[in-house]
Amino acid sequence: MTIITTILAVLLMGSLVYCILIMIASWRYLSVKPLSAASTPPISLLKPLCGEDEGLEENIRSFLEQDYPAFEVLFAVHRADDPAVAVVDKIKNEYEGRTEIRLIVTGESPVPNAKAHSLKQLVREARHELLVMSDSDVRVTPAFLAQLAGEFHDPSVGMITCPYRAVGGGSLWSRLEAIGMNTEFLGGVLVARMIEGMNFALGCTVAVRRNVLDSMGGFAYLQDYLAEDFVMGQRASQLGHKVLFSSYVIEHRIGSQPMEQNLGHRLRWARSTRRSRPAGYWGQIFTYPLPWALLLWSVHAAAWPFVLLTLAIRAGAAWATSSRVLHESASFSLWWLLPLQDVLGFMVWIGGFLGSTIVWRERKCTVLPDGRLQVD
């Protein structure tokens, strides 16, 4: 029992140190001031679509209402009968003569990563050198493109990836996931940025110079990976291009997923991270202070003060990311869900080690040791 108590105490202390690192990393991120656009080069916005996500029309409109002089928007679907086509057609008619909008039907994906297949076709059709790729569940303000253009004014910047503020839907499970993204996930990104620098990208929104994407082999190279966003940032960094963590925070609309769908999505993400960033995934053992505190208390009753200390420090780290960096309040209005999310996140992390099979877009796949996908 003494050995177990010691191990749990060490894991808890490591987790509390990690929480303090999150607060420091948040301060360092906020100390970088956003740049104003010195020039406004034309931009191609690329959006792969699949089905009609919750809030899809509002998400798309936010990209069309940009305070920016020259940009085109390209959408991709796999089939002409995709429900998203009707939404795009409606918006296209409204914006005719104001913004250039094109819709491309790519056909069914012959590769495991259907999103990467769509992006490959969109890049081929795009007319401009600055490419901004974003998911269908992302929402932005009119200042989005201007802020990215300002950050690209530094010629050493080859790629920009954006932090995101997760907005949960009506289900408990989506709200739990949003709390995890806004506190636990972002904290890990900020600590990695502080310690290693940005050598990866986040898939919700990635902006890249075309020549940088070409230098890594484009999506012909990326299309077999599950986490093509992570690999894109990793390859750009390896090739000597600077990957910038933007000062612009996008909004990621999760939607109202039921339990089975939400946990399946989380497990897929966990197994992807384990394969693409194995050392970092093992390091996540220190990102769950509350479960370690509760386990320590369960084997050593006198350790209850550490539970209170852990709650206070974990709350400080959560405040630093969700309130200070993301400017969102939902995580604190639902403060009572934070311990539940931490325990659930810990269980999903363990589940990430148990197997390499995932189901993605109704395809059963195996995540190979190098992060590539194999359709079963």
JSON list of C-alpha atoms in Angstrom, two decimals, residues 166-277:
[
{"chain": "A", "resi": 166, "resn": "ALA", "atom": "CA", "xyz": [-15.41, 24.87, -28.28]},
{"chain": "A", "resi": 167, "resn": "VAL", "atom": "CA", "xyz": [-19.16, 25.51, -28.00]},
{"chain": "A", "resi": 168, "resn": "GLY", "atom": "CA", "xyz": [-21.19, 22.54, -26.85]},
{"chain": "A", "resi": 169, "resn": "GLY", "atom": "CA", "xyz": [-24.66, 21.74, -28.11]},
{"chain": "A", "resi": 170, "resn": "GLY", "atom": "CA", "xyz": [-27.71, 20.72, -26.15]},
{"chain": "A", "resi": 171, "resn": "SER", "atom": "CA", "xyz": [-26.45, 17.31, -25.01]},
{"chain": "A", "resi": 172, "resn": "LEU", "atom": "CA", "xyz": [-24.54, 16.71, -21.78]},
{"chain": "A", "resi": 173, "resn": "TRP", "atom": "CA", "xyz": [-21.85, 14.85, -23.70]},
{"chain": "A", "resi": 174, "resn": "SER", "atom": "CA", "xyz": [-21.08, 17.70, -26.07]},
{"chain": "A", "resi": 175, "resn": "ARG", "atom": "CA", "xyz": [-20.90, 20.12, -23.14]},
{"chain": "A", "resi": 176, "resn": "LEU", "atom": "CA", "xyz": [-18.45, 17.85, -21.35]},
{"chain": "A", "resi": 177, "resn": "GLU", "atom": "CA", "xyz": [-16.32, 17.65, -24.48]},
{"chain": "A", "resi": 178, "resn": "ALA", "atom": "CA", "xyz": [-16.37, 21.44, -24.85]},
{"chain": "A", "resi": 179, "resn": "ILE", "atom": "CA", "xyz": [-15.14, 21.85, -21.27]},
{"chain": "A", "resi": 180, "resn": "GLY", "atom": "CA", "xyz": [-12.36, 19.36, -21.96]},
{"chain": "A", "resi": 181, "resn": "MET", "atom": "CA", "xyz": [-11.30, 21.14, -25.14]},
{"chain": "A", "resi": 182, "resn": "ASN", "atom": "CA", "xyz": [-11.35, 24.58, -23.53]},
{"chain": "A", "resi": 183, "resn": "THR", "atom": "CA", "xyz": [-9.36, 23.56, -20.47]},
{"chain": "A", "resi": 184, "resn": "GLU", "atom": "CA", "xyz": [-7.51, 20.25, -20.81]},
{"chain": "A", "resi": 185, "resn": "PHE", "atom": "CA", "xyz": [-6.79, 20.15, -24.57]},
{"chain": "A", "resi": 186, "resn": "LEU", "atom": "CA", "xyz": [-5.82, 23.80, -25.03]},
{"chain": "A", "resi": 187, "resn": "GLY", "atom": "CA", "xyz": [-3.66, 23.61, -21.93]},
{"chain": "A", "resi": 188, "resn": "GLY", "atom": "CA", "xyz": [-1.67, 20.78, -23.52]},
{"chain": "A", "resi": 189, "resn": "VAL", "atom": "CA", "xyz": [-1.23, 22.73, -26.74]},
{"chain": "A", "resi": 190, "resn": "LEU", "atom": "CA", "xyz": [0.02, 25.83, -24.91]},
{"chain": "A", "resi": 191, "resn": "VAL", "atom": "CA", "xyz": [2.49, 23.85, -22.80]},
{"chain": "A", "resi": 192, "resn": "ALA", "atom": "CA", "xyz": [3.80, 22.05, -25.91]},
{"chain": "A", "resi": 193, "resn": "ARG", "atom": "CA", "xyz": [4.17, 25.44, -27.65]},
{"chain": "A", "resi": 194, "resn": "MET", "atom": "CA", "xyz": [6.14, 26.81, -24.71]},
{"chain": "A", "resi": 195, "resn": "ILE", "atom": "CA", "xyz": [8.45, 23.83, -24.31]},
{"chain": "A", "resi": 196, "resn": "GLU", "atom": "CA", "xyz": [8.94, 22.57, -27.89]},
{"chain": "A", "resi": 197, "resn": "GLY", "atom": "CA", "xyz": [7.66, 25.34, -30.11]},
{"chain": "A", "resi": 198, "resn": "MET", "atom": "CA", "xyz": [4.86, 24.83, -32.63]},
{"chain": "A", "resi": 199, "resn": "ASN", "atom": "CA", "xyz": [5.77, 21.73, -34.61]},
{"chain": "A", "resi": 200, "resn": "PHE", "atom": "CA", "xyz": [2.20, 20.62, -35.29]},
{"chain": "A", "resi": 201, "resn": "ALA", "atom": "CA", "xyz": [-1.13, 22.06, -36.44]},
{"chain": "A", "resi": 202, "resn": "LEU", "atom": "CA", "xyz": [-4.75, 21.83, -35.28]},
{"chain": "A", "resi": 203, "resn": "GLY", "atom": "CA", "xyz": [-7.20, 20.67, -37.91]},
{"chain": "A", "resi": 204, "resn": "CYS", "atom": "CA", "xyz": [-10.18, 22.95, -37.31]},
{"chain": "A", "resi": 205, "resn": "THR", "atom": "CA", "xyz": [-8.40, 25.76, -39.19]},
{"chain": "A", "resi": 206, "resn": "VAL", "atom": "CA", "xyz": [-5.00, 25.76, -40.91]},
{"chain": "A", "resi": 207, "resn": "ALA", "atom": "CA", "xyz": [-3.62, 28.50, -43.17]},
{"chain": "A", "resi": 208, "resn": "VAL", "atom": "CA", "xyz": [-0.61, 27.75, -45.34]},
{"chain": "A", "resi": 209, "resn": "ARG", "atom": "CA", "xyz": [1.40, 29.19, -48.19]},
{"chain": "A", "resi": 210, "resn": "ARG", "atom": "CA", "xyz": [0.96, 27.09, -51.32]},
{"chain": "A", "resi": 211, "resn": "ASN", "atom": "CA", "xyz": [4.71, 26.66, -51.80]},
{"chain": "A", "resi": 212, "resn": "VAL", "atom": "CA", "xyz": [5.01, 25.28, -48.24]},
{"chain": "A", "resi": 213, "resn": "LEU", "atom": "CA", "xyz": [2.24, 22.76, -48.89]},
{"chain": "A", "resi": 214, "resn": "ASP", "atom": "CA", "xyz": [3.90, 21.79, -52.19]},
{"chain": "A", "resi": 215, "resn": "SER", "atom": "CA", "xyz": [7.26, 21.32, -50.48]},
{"chain": "A", "resi": 216, "resn": "MET", "atom": "CA", "xyz": [5.83, 18.55, -48.27]},
{"chain": "A", "resi": 217, "resn": "GLY", "atom": "CA", "xyz": [4.18, 16.75, -51.20]},
{"chain": "A", "resi": 218, "resn": "GLY", "atom": "CA", "xyz": [0.73, 18.27, -50.78]},
{"chain": "A", "resi": 219, "resn": "PHE", "atom": "CA", "xyz": [-2.25, 16.13, -49.90]},
{"chain": "A", "resi": 220, "resn": "ALA", "atom": "CA", "xyz": [-0.94, 13.31, -52.05]},
{"chain": "A", "resi": 221, "resn": "TYR", "atom": "CA", "xyz": [1.45, 12.80, -49.11]},
{"chain": "A", "resi": 222, "resn": "LEU", "atom": "CA", "xyz": [-1.03, 13.66, -46.34]},
{"chain": "A", "resi": 223, "resn": "GLN", "atom": "CA", "xyz": [-4.13, 11.79, -47.53]},
{"chain": "A", "resi": 224, "resn": "ASP", "atom": "CA", "xyz": [-3.26, 8.45, -45.92]},
{"chain": "A", "resi": 225, "resn": "TYR", "atom": "CA", "xyz": [-2.90, 9.87, -42.39]},
{"chain": "A", "resi": 226, "resn": "LEU", "atom": "CA", "xyz": [-5.73, 10.08, -39.89]},
{"chain": "A", "resi": 227, "resn": "ALA", "atom": "CA", "xyz": [-4.33, 13.26, -38.26]},
{"chain": "A", "resi": 228, "resn": "GLU", "atom": "CA", "xyz": [-3.35, 14.99, -41.51]},
{"chain": "A", "resi": 229, "resn": "ASP", "atom": "CA", "xyz": [-3.46, 18.35, -39.70]},
{"chain": "A", "resi": 230, "resn": "PHE", "atom": "CA", "xyz": [-0.86, 17.29, -37.14]},
{"chain": "A", "resi": 231, "resn": "VAL", "atom": "CA", "xyz": [1.37, 15.78, -39.84]},
{"chain": "A", "resi": 232, "resn": "MET", "atom": "CA", "xyz": [1.04, 18.95, -41.96]},
{"chain": "A", "resi": 233, "resn": "GLY", "atom": "CA", "xyz": [2.40, 21.10, -39.15]},
{"chain": "A", "resi": 234, "resn": "GLN", "atom": "CA", "xyz": [5.06, 18.55, -38.30]},
{"chain": "A", "resi": 235, "resn": "ARG", "atom": "CA", "xyz": [6.30, 18.36, -41.90]},
{"chain": "A", "resi": 236, "resn": "ALA", "atom": "CA", "xyz": [6.31, 22.14, -42.30]},
{"chain": "A", "resi": 237, "resn": "SER", "atom": "CA", "xyz": [8.42, 22.48, -39.15]},
{"chain": "A", "resi": 238, "resn": "GLN", "atom": "CA", "xyz": [10.81, 19.73, -40.26]},
{"chain": "A", "resi": 239, "resn": "LEU", "atom": "CA", "xyz": [11.28, 21.52, -43.59]},
{"chain": "A", "resi": 240, "resn": "GLY", "atom": "CA", "xyz": [12.29, 24.72, -41.82]},
{"chain": "A", "resi": 241, "resn": "HIS", "atom": "CA", "xyz": [9.05, 26.68, -42.07]},
{"chain": "A", "resi": 242, "resn": "LYS", "atom": "CA", "xyz": [7.74, 28.52, -39.04]},
{"chain": "A", "resi": 243, "resn": "VAL", "atom": "CA", "xyz": [4.39, 27.28, -37.72]},
{"chain": "A", "resi": 244, "resn": "LEU", "atom": "CA", "xyz": [2.59, 30.06, -35.88]},
{"chain": "A", "resi": 245, "resn": "PHE", "atom": "CA", "xyz": [-0.09, 29.60, -33.22]},
{"chain": "A", "resi": 246, "resn": "SER", "atom": "CA", "xyz": [-2.40, 32.41, -34.21]},
{"chain": "A", "resi": 247, "resn": "SER", "atom": "CA", "xyz": [-3.66, 35.13, -31.90]},
{"chain": "A", "resi": 248, "resn": "TYR", "atom": "CA", "xyz": [-7.08, 34.69, -33.54]},
{"chain": "A", "resi": 249, "resn": "VAL", "atom": "CA", "xyz": [-9.46, 32.36, -31.69]},
{"chain": "A", "resi": 250, "resn": "ILE", "atom": "CA", "xyz": [-12.02, 30.59, -33.88]},
{"chain": "A", "resi": 251, "resn": "GLU", "atom": "CA", "xyz": [-15.27, 29.08, -32.63]},
{"chain": "A", "resi": 252, "resn": "HIS", "atom": "CA", "xyz": [-15.71, 25.31, -32.91]},
{"chain": "A", "resi": 253, "resn": "ARG", "atom": "CA", "xyz": [-19.38, 24.26, -32.81]},
{"chain": "A", "resi": 254, "resn": "ILE", "atom": "CA", "xyz": [-19.51, 20.70, -31.53]},
{"chain": "A", "resi": 255, "resn": "GLY", "atom": "CA", "xyz": [-23.22, 20.04, -31.99]},
{"chain": "A", "resi": 256, "resn": "SER", "atom": "CA", "xyz": [-25.53, 17.89, -29.87]},
{"chain": "A", "resi": 257, "resn": "GLN", "atom": "CA", "xyz": [-23.95, 14.46, -30.16]},
{"chain": "A", "resi": 258, "resn": "PRO", "atom": "CA", "xyz": [-25.46, 11.56, -28.20]},
{"chain": "A", "resi": 259, "resn": "MET", "atom": "CA", "xyz": [-23.26, 9.54, -25.87]},
{"chain": "A", "resi": 260, "resn": "GLU", "atom": "CA", "xyz": [-22.24, 6.75, -28.27]},
{"chain": "A", "resi": 261, "resn": "GLN", "atom": "CA", "xyz": [-21.30, 9.11, -31.08]},
{"chain": "A", "resi": 262, "resn": "ASN", "atom": "CA", "xyz": [-19.45, 11.51, -28.78]},
{"chain": "A", "resi": 263, "resn": "LEU", "atom": "CA", "xyz": [-17.39, 8.83, -27.04]},
{"chain": "A", "resi": 264, "resn": "GLY", "atom": "CA", "xyz": [-16.59, 7.20, -30.39]},
{"chain": "A", "resi": 265, "resn": "HIS", "atom": "CA", "xyz": [-15.34, 10.53, -31.68]},
{"chain": "A", "resi": 266, "resn": "ARG", "atom": "CA", "xyz": [-13.20, 11.05, -28.58]},
{"chain": "A", "resi": 267, "resn": "LEU", "atom": "CA", "xyz": [-11.75, 7.54, -28.75]},
{"chain": "A", "resi": 268, "resn": "ARG", "atom": "CA", "xyz": [-10.85, 8.03, -32.40]},
{"chain": "A", "resi": 269, "resn": "TRP", "atom": "CA", "xyz": [-9.09, 11.26, -31.50]},
{"chain": "A", "resi": 270, "resn": "ALA", "atom": "CA", "xyz": [-7.22, 9.57, -28.63]},
{"chain": "A", "resi": 271, "resn": "ARG", "atom": "CA", "xyz": [-5.99, 6.70, -30.78]},
{"chain": "A", "resi": 272, "resn": "SER", "atom": "CA", "xyz": [-4.94, 9.14, -33.47]},
{"chain": "A", "resi": 273, "resn": "THR", "atom": "CA", "xyz": [-2.91, 11.17, -30.97]},
{"chain": "A", "resi": 274, "resn": "ARG", "atom": "CA", "xyz": [-1.29, 8.04, -29.53]},
{"chain": "A", "resi": 275, "resn": "ARG", "atom": "CA", "xyz": [-0.01, 7.11, -32.99]},
{"chain": "A", "resi": 276, "resn": "SER", "atom": "CA", "xyz": [0.96, 10.57, -34.28]},
{"chain": "A", "resi": 277, "resn": "ARG", "atom": "CA", "xyz": [2.51, 11.88, -31.04]}
]
